[in-house]
Amino acid sequence: MRRSHEPLLWLLFGAGGLLAAWLGPALILFTGILVPIAAERGVTLLGYEAARGLLQGPAGLAAVAVVTLLLFHAAHRIHHTLHDLGLPAGRRTRLGCYGAAVAGGALAAAAVLAL
Amino acid sequence: MAGERTITLEVQRFHPEADEAPYLQPYTIPFSEGTSVLEGLQHIKDRLDGSLTFRWSCRMAVCGSCGCMIDGEPALACRAFLRDYAPGPVRVAPLDHLPIRRDLVVDQSDFLAKLERARTYLIPADERTPADGAYRQTPEEMADYYDYAQCINCLLCYAACPQYGWDQAFTGPAVLALVQRYDLDSRDAGKDARRAVVNADTGVWGCTLVGYCSEVCPKGVDPARAINQRKPASVADYLLGWLRPSGGEGTP
């Protein structure tokens, strides 16, 4: 019986799910709602320079990790959902899903490095 | 019996030696509040058509023999009541995903072979004889696996599982839940022997947690929980496998 290599993907999926549950709502609340509302009222909660300074430190690495793992979580779920819907989810969908997650992670890394 | 209620059962028939393909045969039978679908089938066999073939034994959801698809859902015929399907017609077919032997009787060979391969029986740590007396455990230790021990091998979960429907190589809900039942038993030392079955692509990793198996289980076993409870341990096996000489696969 061939041992499955799914555990590796499942670990990344689990890590992404945990981070999404922990940080997702807070990140959306802060960067998506509070910062723009404050900015409208002339209060700068997180200006460009501050964000840039933050992301150039270890927080940049953390941001790339969070983005990549969240994308992995989504990729894994999409891949398995395709399978559950009875669509042929084989090597190509696998490559497409996880490849997109890796590409998104690389894009995040490039963006942080370009700051 | 004046004013007796009747209902039509559309039963799927198939005698492989005579029929090209399965077909539905309608039978109209009397029923009362307490008539189960199984009793309806028995009425047909006793009074209308002796050639109708189905399995049954206990009539009380203990033996697991009379599982079939009732209006498209896997159920025990003894636990489903005709009153709930009135005015009908109600469609009775053999369990999905399993080969048909005759009418409502399915071939269980694949399941039985998997049950054996997974070694779903107690493998004690020490050699014991009846002279050693009862193999004791605390109520807390029993609670760890008790729910999973309620399985009656009725195969409703196999008929419910889309993964098994697509790929019969998948070990499937009941066998994986039973693996967990023995692995969690404080008296058992057979985890290594069951590892290869669990860690394969066709083991716990074949499950995508659809959860329909747990919904249809007549004994509240919750195979979906058992399987997904086992995934972290399988991950640990995978990672430790790089350190272990056997590769963490155990005996195949």
XYZ file of C-alpha atoms in Angstrom, chain B residues 43-187:
145
model
C -45.383 -8.729 3.057
C -44.468 -8.681 -0.637
C -42.319 -11.802 -0.360
C -44.877 -13.746 1.712
C -48.034 -12.798 -0.187
C -47.315 -11.173 -3.531
C -44.012 -12.284 -5.011
C -41.845 -14.994 -3.460
C -39.003 -14.260 -5.880
C -38.149 -10.898 -4.263
C -34.769 -11.240 -2.564
C -33.434 -9.186 0.344
C -31.357 -9.699 3.481
C -32.726 -9.312 6.976
C -32.406 -10.850 10.397
C -32.988 -8.980 13.662
C -35.721 -6.442 12.711
C -34.330 -4.008 15.317
C -31.274 -2.198 13.910
C -28.780 -4.519 15.551
C -27.693 -6.963 12.847
C -27.050 -4.502 9.998
C -28.410 -6.815 7.289
C -31.305 -4.860 5.763
C -29.542 -1.704 4.560
C -30.876 -0.358 1.268
C -31.599 2.910 -0.520
C -35.025 4.178 0.505
C -36.127 7.087 -1.682
C -32.481 7.590 -2.573
C -31.090 7.653 0.965
C -29.146 4.852 2.613
C -31.211 3.454 5.520
C -31.961 0.280 7.417
C -35.298 -1.055 6.136
C -36.214 -2.105 9.692
C -35.655 1.396 11.042
C -37.585 3.236 8.312
C -41.368 3.378 8.607
C -43.806 3.433 5.720
C -45.891 6.140 7.460
C -43.013 8.569 6.836
C -43.182 7.931 3.073
C -46.983 8.074 2.724
C -48.769 8.600 0.410
C -45.875 7.201 -1.619
C -44.787 5.682 -3.846
C -41.573 4.863 -2.010
C -38.610 3.602 -3.951
C -36.500 0.790 -2.489
C -33.189 -0.062 -4.171
C -29.986 -1.863 -3.218
C -27.221 0.137 -1.503
C -25.383 2.501 -3.859
C -21.770 1.862 -4.891
C -21.920 -1.894 -4.262
C -22.304 -4.660 -6.838
C -25.772 -6.248 -6.920
C -26.030 -9.979 -6.387
C -29.809 -10.196 -6.714
C -32.610 -7.642 -6.167
C -31.746 -5.801 -2.907
C -28.826 -8.059 -1.982
C -25.400 -6.488 -2.516
C -21.972 -8.072 -2.662
C -20.038 -7.260 0.539
C -16.776 -8.953 -0.512
C -14.818 -5.728 -0.965
C -15.787 -4.475 2.491
C -15.006 -7.796 4.180
C -11.593 -7.984 2.501
C -10.804 -4.441 3.704
C -11.964 -5.252 7.222
C -9.534 -8.162 7.298
C -6.642 -6.235 5.772
C -7.051 -3.439 8.331
C -6.894 -5.949 11.231
C -9.890 -4.528 12.991
C -9.706 -6.770 15.996
C -7.978 -6.559 19.353
C -4.250 -7.278 19.137
C -3.199 -7.450 22.806
C 0.176 -6.217 23.978
C 0.877 -9.280 26.108
C 0.026 -12.884 25.470
C -3.067 -13.626 27.503
C -5.153 -16.680 28.172
C -8.656 -16.868 29.678
C -6.928 -17.995 32.890
C -5.554 -14.443 33.233
C -9.122 -13.283 33.875
C -10.879 -10.206 32.529
C -8.790 -7.700 30.570
C -9.763 -4.699 32.632
C -9.977 -1.049 31.697
C -11.467 2.018 33.344
C -14.734 3.617 32.180
C -12.663 6.586 30.941
C -10.503 4.298 28.820
C -13.615 2.670 27.397
C -15.180 6.050 26.610
C -12.268 6.758 24.226
C -13.502 4.233 21.677
C -17.013 3.236 22.776
C -18.910 5.218 20.111
C -16.820 3.697 17.317
C -17.464 0.211 18.730
C -21.181 0.561 17.940
C -20.640 -0.175 14.236
C -22.835 -2.993 12.907
C -21.164 -3.257 9.468
C -24.408 -2.339 7.691
C -22.533 -0.511 4.883
C -24.884 2.485 4.835
C -21.792 4.692 5.110
C -20.270 3.074 2.009
C -23.450 3.808 0.067
C -23.312 7.398 1.368
C -19.614 8.040 0.712
C -18.956 9.877 -2.580
C -15.247 9.016 -2.405
C -16.040 5.306 -2.286
C -18.481 5.801 -5.142
C -15.739 7.287 -7.305
C -12.936 5.000 -6.281
C -13.556 1.647 -4.645
C -9.909 1.466 -3.611
C -10.759 3.888 -0.765
C -10.749 1.925 2.499
C -13.977 3.682 3.445
C -15.782 5.039 6.518
C -16.662 1.953 8.582
C -13.294 0.209 8.288
C -11.361 3.402 9.108
C -13.664 4.095 12.070
C -13.055 0.553 13.297
C -9.306 1.037 12.936
C -9.669 4.039 15.204
C -11.866 1.978 17.548
C -9.046 -0.536 18.136
C -6.188 1.968 18.012
C -7.846 3.960 20.825
C -8.425 0.871 22.972
C -6.057 0.841 25.979
C -5.785 -2.977 25.717
